[in-house]
Amino acid sequence: MSSLSAQGLSKSFGDLCALSDIDFEVADGEFFCVVGPTNAGKSTLLKTIAGLHRPDSGHIHLGGRPVTDLEPRARNVSLLFQNIALFPTQTGRENIGFPLRAAELPESEVANRVEEVAAMLKVGHVLDRLPQTFSGGEQQRVAIGRAIARPCDLLMLDEPLTNLDARIRIALRIEFKNLHRRLRQTLIYVTHDQVEAISMSDRIAVLNQGRFEQIGTPDEIYHRPASVFVAQFIGQPPMNIIGAEIQGDGDDTLLAGPGFRVPVADLETLESAGRLPRQLSFGLRPEALRVAKTESAETPFPGQVVWVERLGSKAVLDLRFAEQIVKAVVPPEHATAAEGPVWLGFTPKAEHLIDSERALFFR
Amino acid sequence: MNDSQIWVTLLKRSAVVISMFIAFFPIYWLIATSFKPFDEWASWPPIWLTDNPTLQNYRIVFFPEAAREFAAAQQGSLDYKVSGSAWKAFQDSAIISTLATFFSVVFGTLAAYSMVRFRTGGDNYPFQFLTVRMMPPIAVVVPIVALFSVLRLSDTYFGLTLAYTAFTLPFSIWMIRSFIEEIPSELEGAAMVHGMGQFRAFLTVTLPLIKGGVLSTALFIFILNWSEFLFALVLTAGNVITVTLQVANYVSASSGKLYGVQAAMGTVSTLPVILFGYIIQRHLVRGLTFGAIKR
């Protein structure tokens, strides 16, 4: 059964279109991530699901129940706001207990639950203080506590780990994962950090300018992106996009561009294989680019390393190749991790051929 | 510090001293005159500080028998309005100003909330409201007199309260609106997602945060109401009398020029405003939303 189903959601603020024809479902107990750049409409999407924004069109169902016309409090959802939104005149204890007290639970139960949540989030020491005395991390954790204090059908977290230092971020990431495993809590998790999205979620939706570019498992999103936007948003460094021309046909099909001519792997798996235009481009993950100091059958094309960015466990190379700069990832001690001439090789995958006009991948 | 800097500093300080002198002189003169005996009120050369301070002026304001005594001794007959006690004026002004301030602020808060959160009336609506106040009251006073006579609102508490509420409402809305706009809507959103209706969320979350702003608006509106003269003059006929009317009554064709008495009344009538300001002063704190949201 799907916990959340949204059909045709659209929302504009004046001339600004925040959401446009959003369709998606979140399964019961799923960890669903929404990623996208700033102003993609992520927060608007959550507020619309929570009932704080009324959609201009479209329907929302929660647990099979239509909720589009219901007040926020009647939806049984919880939301952690991106800007935290702690009640400034209430102590940490009152903030965390707020949803429980609003639900008119007995006071002893409220007190127990607050202690339990505070212990889990390690904010016991701030319970009797006002939010203005909290550190950034404490504010964030108290807000998380308020969001998870009361059981709900759908928990929505809007960038819950931004503005936290790395140590707390990793601890809370594990905490969310545990929370999700233990309670089978259905979760929508919004982030602009693709590493968070890929490492935590069952499925990812990539939101851009109010539209879903793609919804899929982290593997699908990474290996079979639907659009150039997704390919370049997910993955660090982003996917290289190289212009090319189709030559030959059938089994002899080759991709040719300035300084290279290569066969395409598994072209027959592509549905539109017979209908490809002559001019197109293809995507190449930086780690799929082979780099060597010497020419070989594996690395037949000359290139030039113009910049090396060392990131500890790996090095990112900026290479001048095919009249542009492409990026490759190599181990830091690799012989090519220094400026100078190198040899390159690659085998484009059929699912990485791009319709340049529509900025979409061929399927 | 070199010479020119010293001169600039000196110039700045003198400017401050001169403006303070200009600002406070009328207040000094008001209070000084209120303690002067009859023959020093308008003497020339002026007497800056009297050598014969007296409370007679205050007695005339508050005790009708003192007024009658004074009239018998100095002036022959006194206007009936003047010989009456000023207590009635204070009482009427207190009732009308307080009620009108209360209604203005309550309606202003609700209207401002609706405009900020629901865009009621469109983006220009608050401004349109303010333009109502760009017309000078004198331009509408005659029609209002006619209207009030027809509706039998003239010379009633209700009528004057209504007029004051209507004319201060744009200020209330405009001021309170700016305070509500500072409160992120996410705070109410959080209260609503976590189990409250919109109005309860407003009362429990937003209202405590704008309390200082609402109270300072109330003070501002109260001062406007307390010192209003034009409407009080044209919409009353002796049944209702405000402090401002009573002040004016002490200098009139029928009562003569009772400058000292007028000064005493003027001095006393500023006290409630100062008192009100003092009482709400501790609520006029800002920065209450600190800690609520990530900046």
XYZ file of C-alpha atoms in Angstrom:
658
model
C 0.000 0.000 0.000
C 1.291 3.431 -0.751
C 1.564 5.788 2.161
C 1.544 8.924 0.050
C 0.257 9.476 -3.414
C 0.320 12.823 -5.187
C -1.257 13.391 -8.570
C -0.777 16.430 -10.760
C 0.321 18.780 -7.988
C 0.924 22.328 -9.179
C 1.560 25.445 -7.163
C 2.468 28.965 -8.234
C 3.234 32.070 -6.216
C 2.233 34.919 -8.484
C 4.284 34.505 -11.637
C 6.648 32.085 -9.983
C 5.861 28.468 -10.707
C 7.058 26.499 -7.680
C 5.635 23.074 -8.503
C 4.438 21.882 -11.841
C 2.485 18.695 -12.386
C 4.137 16.594 -9.705
C 3.184 12.889 -9.705
C 4.668 10.404 -7.296
C 3.985 7.746 -4.720
C 5.825 6.819 -1.573
C 5.424 3.263 -0.350
C 4.650 2.386 3.248
C 7.881 2.375 5.240
C 9.933 3.785 2.383
C 12.848 6.164 2.793
C 12.202 8.583 -0.035
C 14.690 11.328 -0.816
C 13.977 14.503 -2.755
C 17.097 16.212 -4.048
C 17.483 19.310 -6.118
C 19.254 22.645 -6.239
C 18.188 25.689 -4.226
C 14.766 27.023 -5.254
C 13.834 23.796 -7.036
C 10.574 23.707 -5.047
C 11.606 21.145 -2.433
C 10.280 23.022 0.603
C 7.126 24.014 -1.265
C 6.502 20.347 -2.037
C 6.741 19.377 1.626
C 4.581 22.274 2.790
C 1.981 21.364 0.190
C 1.900 17.768 1.383
C 1.672 18.988 4.991
C -1.254 21.239 4.068
C 0.423 24.592 4.691
C 0.155 25.441 1.011
C -2.953 24.684 -0.957
C -2.072 23.243 -4.359
C -3.471 25.147 -7.354
C -4.375 21.786 -8.824
C -3.852 18.115 -8.088
C -4.678 15.655 -5.325
C -2.904 14.226 -2.316
C -3.759 10.917 -0.657
C -2.228 9.756 2.599
C -2.704 6.082 3.417
C -5.408 5.945 0.771
C -7.323 8.824 2.400
C -7.853 12.001 0.354
C -6.349 14.894 2.337
C -6.122 17.708 -0.206
C -8.862 19.662 1.558
C -7.881 18.775 5.122
C -6.219 21.084 7.614
C -2.567 20.282 8.418
C -3.435 18.920 11.880
C -5.935 16.442 10.410
C -3.342 14.842 8.111
C -1.268 13.072 10.750
C 2.029 14.091 9.181
C 5.065 15.686 10.751
C 7.445 18.177 9.225
C 10.855 19.414 10.219
C 11.162 22.877 8.702
C 14.274 23.904 6.872
C 14.604 27.005 9.045
C 13.864 24.960 12.199
C 10.950 27.165 13.406
C 11.310 26.434 17.121
C 8.859 28.359 19.266
C 11.077 31.084 20.744
C 9.015 31.639 23.880
C 8.987 27.963 24.822
C 11.717 25.894 26.442
C 13.272 22.887 24.756
C 10.980 20.667 26.810
C 7.875 22.595 25.760
C 8.969 22.610 22.135
C 9.471 18.845 21.988
C 6.278 18.226 23.972
C 4.218 20.610 21.811
C 2.780 18.006 19.380
C 1.990 15.661 22.272
C 0.274 18.366 24.293
C -1.647 19.552 21.217
C -2.851 15.954 20.844
C -4.016 16.188 24.484
C -1.986 13.270 25.777
C -1.806 12.947 29.572
C 0.937 15.086 31.088
C 2.890 12.112 32.487
C 3.026 10.504 29.064
C 4.196 13.784 27.520
C 6.989 14.063 30.091
C 8.168 10.484 29.499
C 8.176 10.806 25.753
C 10.051 14.124 25.876
C 12.755 12.545 28.054
C 12.988 9.568 25.726
C 13.348 11.711 22.601
C 15.778 14.087 24.314
C 17.966 11.164 25.397
C 18.033 9.767 21.883
C 19.032 13.122 20.402
C 21.335 13.983 23.318
C 19.628 17.277 24.130
C 18.699 16.507 27.757
C 20.853 19.401 28.948
C 18.906 22.084 27.032
C 15.374 20.995 27.935
C 14.810 23.792 30.418
C 16.345 26.558 28.335
C 14.927 28.778 25.624
C 15.941 28.194 21.987
C 17.891 31.465 21.889
C 20.467 29.902 24.198
C 20.930 26.806 22.015
C 23.851 26.227 19.692
C 23.056 25.576 16.032
C 23.319 21.826 16.507
C 21.122 21.885 19.615
C 18.455 23.929 17.818
C 18.467 21.448 14.977
C 18.259 18.423 17.256
C 15.469 19.887 19.393
C 13.562 20.636 16.188
C 14.118 17.045 15.061
C 12.882 15.934 18.472
C 9.689 17.927 18.044
C 9.204 16.446 14.575
C 9.545 12.846 15.733
C 7.947 13.134 19.188
C 4.519 12.011 18.082
C 4.051 8.944 15.846
C 2.755 9.952 12.432
C 1.952 8.362 9.095
C 4.519 10.389 7.217
C 7.586 12.160 8.540
C 9.021 14.885 6.330
C 12.471 16.297 6.961
C 13.529 19.432 5.129
C 17.332 19.602 5.001
C 17.690 18.285 8.555
C 21.471 18.039 8.537
C 22.558 21.326 7.018
C 24.349 23.767 9.332
C 25.576 20.931 11.532
C 29.189 20.053 11.995
C 30.387 16.913 10.272
C 30.489 14.746 13.408
C 26.865 15.411 14.403
C 25.823 15.111 10.796
C 27.172 11.580 10.509
C 25.732 10.596 13.898
C 22.290 11.912 12.960
C 22.443 10.314 9.535
C 22.853 6.962 11.280
C 20.114 7.940 13.735
C 17.652 8.639 10.910
C 18.563 5.375 9.260
C 17.983 3.552 12.572
C 14.733 5.372 13.162
C 13.602 4.313 9.747
C 14.672 0.674 10.223
C 13.270 0.328 13.730
C 9.901 1.984 13.251
C 9.481 1.366 9.528
C 8.619 5.054 9.525
C 7.669 6.366 6.094
C 10.046 9.232 5.433
C 10.430 11.973 2.886
C 13.857 13.459 3.224
C 14.752 16.632 1.387
C 18.359 17.542 0.809
C 20.563 19.300 -1.682
C 23.390 16.973 -0.721
C 23.490 14.109 -3.184
C 25.823 12.064 -0.990
C 23.182 12.045 1.764
C 20.519 11.110 -0.762
C 22.457 8.245 -2.291
C 23.713 6.828 0.987
C 20.407 6.819 2.865
C 17.406 6.411 0.641
C 15.389 3.604 -0.911
C 14.431 5.862 -3.769
C 15.461 9.322 -4.913
C 13.460 11.933 -6.771
C 15.418 14.684 -8.501
C 13.505 17.952 -8.476
C 14.425 20.811 -10.776
C 12.429 23.995 -11.374
C 9.306 22.483 -9.855
C 9.394 19.284 -11.916
C 10.615 15.787 -11.178
C 13.425 15.033 -13.602
C 13.610 11.414 -12.487
C 12.457 9.101 -9.720
C 14.383 5.911 -9.085
C 16.640 3.897 -6.807
C 20.052 5.431 -6.059
C 21.597 2.932 -8.511
C 19.197 3.857 -11.294
C 19.694 7.546 -10.706
C 23.454 7.174 -10.744
C 23.903 4.672 -13.542
C 20.908 5.374 -15.766
C 20.134 9.080 -15.377
C 17.138 10.249 -17.391
C 18.356 13.742 -18.172
C 21.544 15.733 -18.440
C 20.438 17.654 -15.343
C 20.271 14.471 -13.258
C 23.558 13.195 -14.673
C 25.337 16.374 -13.716
C 23.578 16.910 -10.374
C 24.249 13.409 -9.049
C 27.866 12.325 -8.838
C 30.908 14.261 -7.747
C 32.583 15.330 -9.972
C 29.601 15.440 -12.351
C 29.262 13.364 -15.492
C 31.239 14.570 -18.520
C 29.127 15.406 -21.544
C 30.945 15.063 -24.869
C 29.590 15.882 -28.329
C 29.940 13.158 -30.992
C 28.700 11.849 -34.315
C 27.314 8.398 -35.152
C 29.243 6.586 -37.880
C 28.374 3.223 -39.499
C 25.439 1.147 -38.358
C 24.453 -2.145 -36.757
C 27.376 -3.884 -35.084
C 29.850 -1.491 -36.696
C 28.324 1.627 -35.140
C 31.016 3.983 -33.915
C 30.981 7.260 -32.013
C 33.400 9.780 -33.447
C 34.408 13.190 -32.189
C 37.429 15.462 -32.241
C 40.343 13.094 -31.640
C 38.458 9.873 -30.914
C 36.508 7.024 -32.534
C 35.028 4.383 -30.213
C 32.445 1.607 -30.335
C 29.362 1.850 -28.076
C 28.835 -0.866 -25.466
C 25.565 -2.839 -25.565
C 24.006 -0.618 -28.229
C 21.484 -3.349 -29.041
C 19.931 -2.936 -25.561
C 18.764 0.530 -26.528
C 15.166 0.655 -27.703
C 15.800 3.647 -29.934
C 19.055 2.158 -31.314
C 17.843 2.234 -34.912
C 16.515 5.764 -34.730
C 19.500 7.657 -33.368
C 20.275 11.008 -35.023
C 23.727 11.470 -36.515
C 24.673 14.277 -34.160
C 24.334 13.570 -30.448
C 26.359 13.612 -27.276
C 27.184 11.061 -24.670
C 27.820 11.068 -20.941
C 30.902 9.652 -19.332
C 31.315 9.220 -15.573
C 34.750 10.528 -14.487
C 35.616 7.131 -13.011
C 34.803 5.429 -16.346
C 37.537 7.386 -18.088
C 40.756 5.340 -18.390
C 43.931 7.386 -18.016
C 47.510 6.164 -18.496
C 50.981 7.580 -18.999
C 51.542 5.454 -22.103
C 49.618 4.698 -25.288
C 47.894 1.311 -25.397
C 44.850 -0.383 -26.899
C 43.002 0.593 -23.726
C 44.176 4.216 -23.854
C 44.586 5.169 -27.516
C 43.788 8.931 -27.417
C 46.187 11.712 -26.415
C 45.131 14.290 -23.832
C 46.631 16.774 -21.425
C 46.282 17.040 -17.651
C 45.868 20.754 -16.877
C 44.883 20.636 -13.209
C 44.988 18.092 -10.414
C 42.691 18.347 -7.419
C 43.814 16.031 -4.636
C 41.015 14.880 -2.351
C 42.887 12.480 -0.076
C 41.536 9.130 -1.149
C 41.353 10.160 -4.792
C 42.548 12.770 -7.241
C 40.356 14.584 -9.755
C 42.063 15.380 -13.059
C 41.035 18.173 -15.378
C 41.944 16.929 -18.849
C 42.037 18.827 -22.093
C 40.450 16.400 -24.542
C 38.057 16.587 -27.510
C 38.222 20.390 -27.509
C 36.911 20.673 -23.949
C 37.820 19.983 -20.345
C 36.760 16.573 -19.073
C 37.186 15.263 -15.560
C 38.621 11.928 -14.525
C 39.079 10.301 -11.117
C 42.233 8.351 -10.359
C 43.944 7.059 -7.188
C 46.067 9.867 -5.678
C 49.372 8.041 -6.199
C 48.551 7.277 -9.858
C 51.273 8.185 -12.372
C 48.925 10.514 -14.247
C 48.151 12.604 -11.199
C 50.442 15.383 -12.347
C 50.146 18.031 -15.027
C 51.387 16.903 -18.452
C 50.492 14.742 -21.451
C 48.544 11.493 -20.883
C 46.676 8.854 -22.895
C 42.943 8.277 -22.578
C 40.457 5.584 -23.344
C 36.754 5.010 -22.745
C 33.841 2.910 -23.879
C 30.573 4.872 -23.910
C 27.545 2.948 -22.698
C 24.407 2.774 -24.798
C 22.286 4.153 -21.927
C 24.529 7.213 -21.754
C 23.752 8.455 -25.283
C 22.120 11.875 -25.095
C 19.555 13.575 -27.259
C 21.309 16.954 -27.279
C 18.243 18.911 -28.307
C 16.053 17.743 -25.423
C 18.931 17.185 -22.946
C 17.512 13.707 -22.263
C 19.156 10.303 -22.452
C 18.018 7.902 -25.191
C 16.120 4.895 -23.947
C 41.958 65.596 18.259
C 42.864 68.600 16.134
C 41.308 72.047 16.169
C 38.734 71.524 13.422
C 37.471 68.334 15.090
C 36.983 70.212 18.340
C 34.971 72.835 16.499
C 32.811 70.209 14.783
C 32.135 68.501 18.105
C 31.333 71.827 19.711
C 28.981 72.720 16.876
C 27.200 69.362 17.105
C 26.743 69.640 20.862
C 25.423 73.200 20.592
C 22.934 72.044 17.962
C 21.729 69.349 20.368
C 21.443 71.826 23.246
C 19.533 74.327 21.101
C 17.085 71.714 19.773
C 16.524 70.338 23.273
C 15.834 73.868 24.481
C 13.318 74.465 21.669
C 11.651 71.100 22.283
C 11.357 71.402 26.041
C 10.575 75.097 26.320
C 6.789 74.709 25.859
C 6.696 71.975 28.485
C 8.663 74.094 30.913
C 6.372 77.066 30.206
C 3.256 74.908 30.660
C 4.365 73.624 34.042
C 5.769 76.996 35.176
C 2.540 78.820 34.271
C 0.387 76.232 36.032
C 1.875 77.329 39.370
C 1.624 81.089 38.764
C -0.921 83.279 40.522
C -3.519 85.129 38.458
C -1.610 88.408 37.971
C 1.544 86.689 36.670
C -0.104 84.567 33.897
C 0.412 87.109 31.140
C 2.666 89.710 32.721
C 5.321 91.563 30.771
C 8.244 91.146 31.064
C 7.537 87.435 31.474
C 8.135 85.838 34.843
C 10.215 82.718 34.226
C 9.812 81.161 37.623
C 7.228 82.581 39.966
C 8.172 83.710 43.468
C 4.622 83.073 44.676
C 3.813 79.467 43.628
C 0.198 78.523 44.137
C -2.022 75.483 43.673
C -5.010 77.683 42.953
C -5.032 76.809 39.242
C -5.213 73.102 40.056
C -7.951 73.726 42.590
C -9.981 75.566 39.962
C -9.568 72.606 37.608
C -10.736 70.000 40.087
C -13.049 71.733 42.564
C -16.111 73.654 41.347
C -16.317 75.667 44.578
C -12.761 76.926 44.065
C -13.748 77.942 40.540
C -16.801 79.823 41.815
C -14.760 81.541 44.529
C -12.198 82.595 41.972
C -14.901 83.881 39.640
C -16.487 85.903 42.390
C -13.150 87.417 43.383
C -11.676 88.177 39.983
C -13.889 87.925 36.984
C -17.546 88.271 37.738
C -19.200 85.267 36.124
C -17.635 82.087 34.774
C -18.702 79.946 31.837
C -20.756 76.952 33.060
C -18.325 74.602 31.341
C -15.402 76.035 33.198
C -17.073 76.115 36.555
C -17.826 72.411 36.160
C -15.180 70.012 37.380
C -12.549 68.585 35.044
C -13.143 65.138 36.533
C -15.903 64.586 34.008
C -13.523 65.421 31.134
C -10.920 62.975 32.426
C -13.545 60.310 32.887
C -15.008 60.758 29.393
C -11.618 60.910 27.715
C -10.468 57.825 29.594
C -13.546 55.835 28.566
C -13.503 56.897 24.931
C -9.750 56.759 24.380
C -9.381 53.382 26.067
C -12.290 51.782 24.235
C -11.295 53.262 20.882
C -7.676 52.165 21.388
C -8.787 48.676 22.343
C -11.055 48.254 19.314
C -8.555 49.841 16.951
C -5.773 47.500 18.074
C -7.942 44.363 18.137
C -9.445 44.975 14.711
C -6.097 46.232 13.435
C -4.338 43.051 14.579
C -6.922 40.770 12.994
C -6.986 42.764 9.755
C -3.199 42.982 9.563
C -2.881 39.242 10.199
C -5.317 38.495 7.436
C -3.493 40.805 5.025
C -0.079 39.334 5.811
C -0.969 35.645 5.893
C -3.811 35.431 3.377
C -2.977 38.414 1.144
C -6.506 39.657 1.850
C -7.460 42.391 -0.582
C -4.304 41.973 -2.659
C -0.814 43.352 -2.244
C -1.877 47.007 -2.414
C -4.661 46.774 0.121
C -2.680 47.867 3.205
C -1.465 50.880 1.283
C -4.980 51.755 0.170
C -5.943 51.623 3.821
C -3.246 54.101 4.672
C -4.324 56.509 1.938
C -7.571 56.917 3.883
C -5.472 58.804 6.393
C -3.883 61.004 3.755
C -7.097 62.976 3.544
C -7.095 65.592 6.314
C -9.875 64.929 8.853
C -11.125 68.488 8.363
C -12.134 67.519 4.826
C -14.594 64.916 6.061
C -15.665 66.462 9.293
C -18.763 68.242 7.943
C -20.245 65.150 6.254
C -19.519 63.155 9.396
C -21.340 65.706 11.544
C -24.348 65.390 9.231
C -24.123 61.598 9.227
C -23.801 61.414 13.001
C -26.837 63.674 13.524
C -28.957 61.492 11.277
C -27.751 58.339 13.039
C -28.184 60.042 16.442
C -24.545 59.343 17.285
C -23.612 62.933 18.050
C -22.642 63.697 21.627
C -22.545 60.017 22.646
C -19.710 57.851 23.942
C -20.455 55.295 21.267
C -20.309 57.896 18.485
C -16.964 59.342 19.477
C -15.498 55.892 20.154
C -16.641 54.799 16.709
C -15.103 57.848 15.036
C -11.794 57.415 16.874
C -11.645 53.687 16.109
C -12.310 54.292 12.427
C -9.729 57.026 12.120
C -6.935 55.213 13.937
C -7.550 51.800 12.358
C -5.281 52.464 9.348
C -2.381 53.253 11.708
C -3.043 50.126 13.732
C -3.128 47.955 10.643
C -0.048 49.529 9.147
C 2.047 49.286 12.298
C 0.970 45.825 13.426
C 1.344 44.510 9.895
C 5.044 45.286 9.971
C 5.421 43.354 13.241
C 3.538 40.311 11.919
C 5.606 40.332 8.753
C 8.725 39.826 10.859
C 7.383 36.546 12.247
C 8.253 33.701 9.874
C 5.104 31.885 8.775
C 6.912 28.607 9.505
C 6.377 29.203 13.228
C 2.612 29.067 12.795
C 3.111 26.315 10.227
C 4.920 24.242 12.843
C 2.097 24.767 15.333
C -0.437 23.778 12.691
C 1.401 20.663 11.519
C 1.829 19.671 15.160
C -1.852 19.836 15.941
C -3.293 23.338 16.146
C -5.831 25.196 14.041
C -4.729 28.400 12.350
C -6.349 30.789 14.814
C -5.076 28.941 17.853
C -1.618 28.847 16.286
C -1.823 32.613 15.870
C -2.889 33.115 19.487
C -0.331 30.779 21.043
C 2.676 31.317 18.791
C 2.500 34.616 16.920
C 0.654 36.860 19.354
C 3.162 36.468 22.213
C 5.925 37.395 19.777
C 4.271 40.582 18.531
C 3.043 41.599 22.004
C 5.586 44.408 22.286
C 4.649 45.741 18.859
C 0.933 45.599 19.600
C 1.447 47.434 22.893
C 3.578 50.156 21.337
C 0.894 50.540 18.672
C -1.676 50.812 21.454
C 0.373 53.538 23.132
C 0.636 55.462 19.880
C -3.094 55.143 19.174
C -3.950 56.065 22.767
C -1.930 59.282 22.466
C -3.732 60.111 19.218
C -7.116 59.491 20.802
C -6.336 61.269 24.060
C -5.171 64.427 22.316
C -7.766 64.470 19.533
C -9.613 67.814 19.336
C -11.412 68.313 16.025
C -13.859 65.424 16.232
C -14.397 65.990 19.929
C -15.313 69.590 19.146
C -17.790 68.982 16.335
C -19.304 65.681 17.467
C -20.196 66.723 21.021
C -22.609 69.245 22.520
C -22.020 69.267 26.265
C -23.088 65.753 27.224
C -19.697 64.253 26.402
C -16.622 66.332 27.094
C -13.017 65.361 26.489
C -9.837 66.608 28.120
C -8.871 68.570 25.000
C -12.242 70.330 24.976
C -11.900 71.204 28.631
C -8.419 72.668 28.009
C -9.857 74.825 25.252
C -12.767 75.921 27.422
C -10.452 77.795 29.796
C -9.671 80.312 27.092
C -12.879 81.341 25.409
C -15.088 84.373 24.882
C -17.347 83.452 27.776
C -14.752 82.357 30.305
C -11.997 84.849 29.641
C -8.308 83.977 29.382
C -7.552 81.599 32.218
C -3.998 80.792 31.086
C -2.866 79.466 34.442
C -5.862 77.185 34.781
C -5.395 76.001 31.243
C -1.743 75.234 31.980
C -2.724 73.280 35.074
C -5.252 71.241 33.076
C -2.707 70.705 30.317
C -0.086 69.500 32.788
C -2.442 67.068 34.453
C -3.747 65.746 31.134
C -0.278 64.640 29.983
C 0.117 62.444 33.058
C -2.073 59.496 31.937
C -0.101 59.205 28.702
C 3.204 59.164 30.554
C 1.789 56.648 33.019
C 0.538 54.362 30.248
C 3.881 54.577 28.482
C 5.671 53.743 31.722
C 3.471 50.716 32.381
C 3.993 49.112 28.982
C 7.644 50.129 28.696
C 8.997 46.773 29.827
C 7.036 45.017 27.070
C 8.611 47.134 24.371
C 11.482 44.750 23.779
C 12.618 43.557 20.433
C 14.471 40.520 19.164
C 12.038 38.012 20.606
C 12.275 35.718 17.605
C 15.963 35.196 18.200
C 16.663 31.468 18.299
C 13.512 30.530 16.453
C 14.922 30.074 13.002
C 18.203 29.589 11.221
C 19.318 32.807 9.598
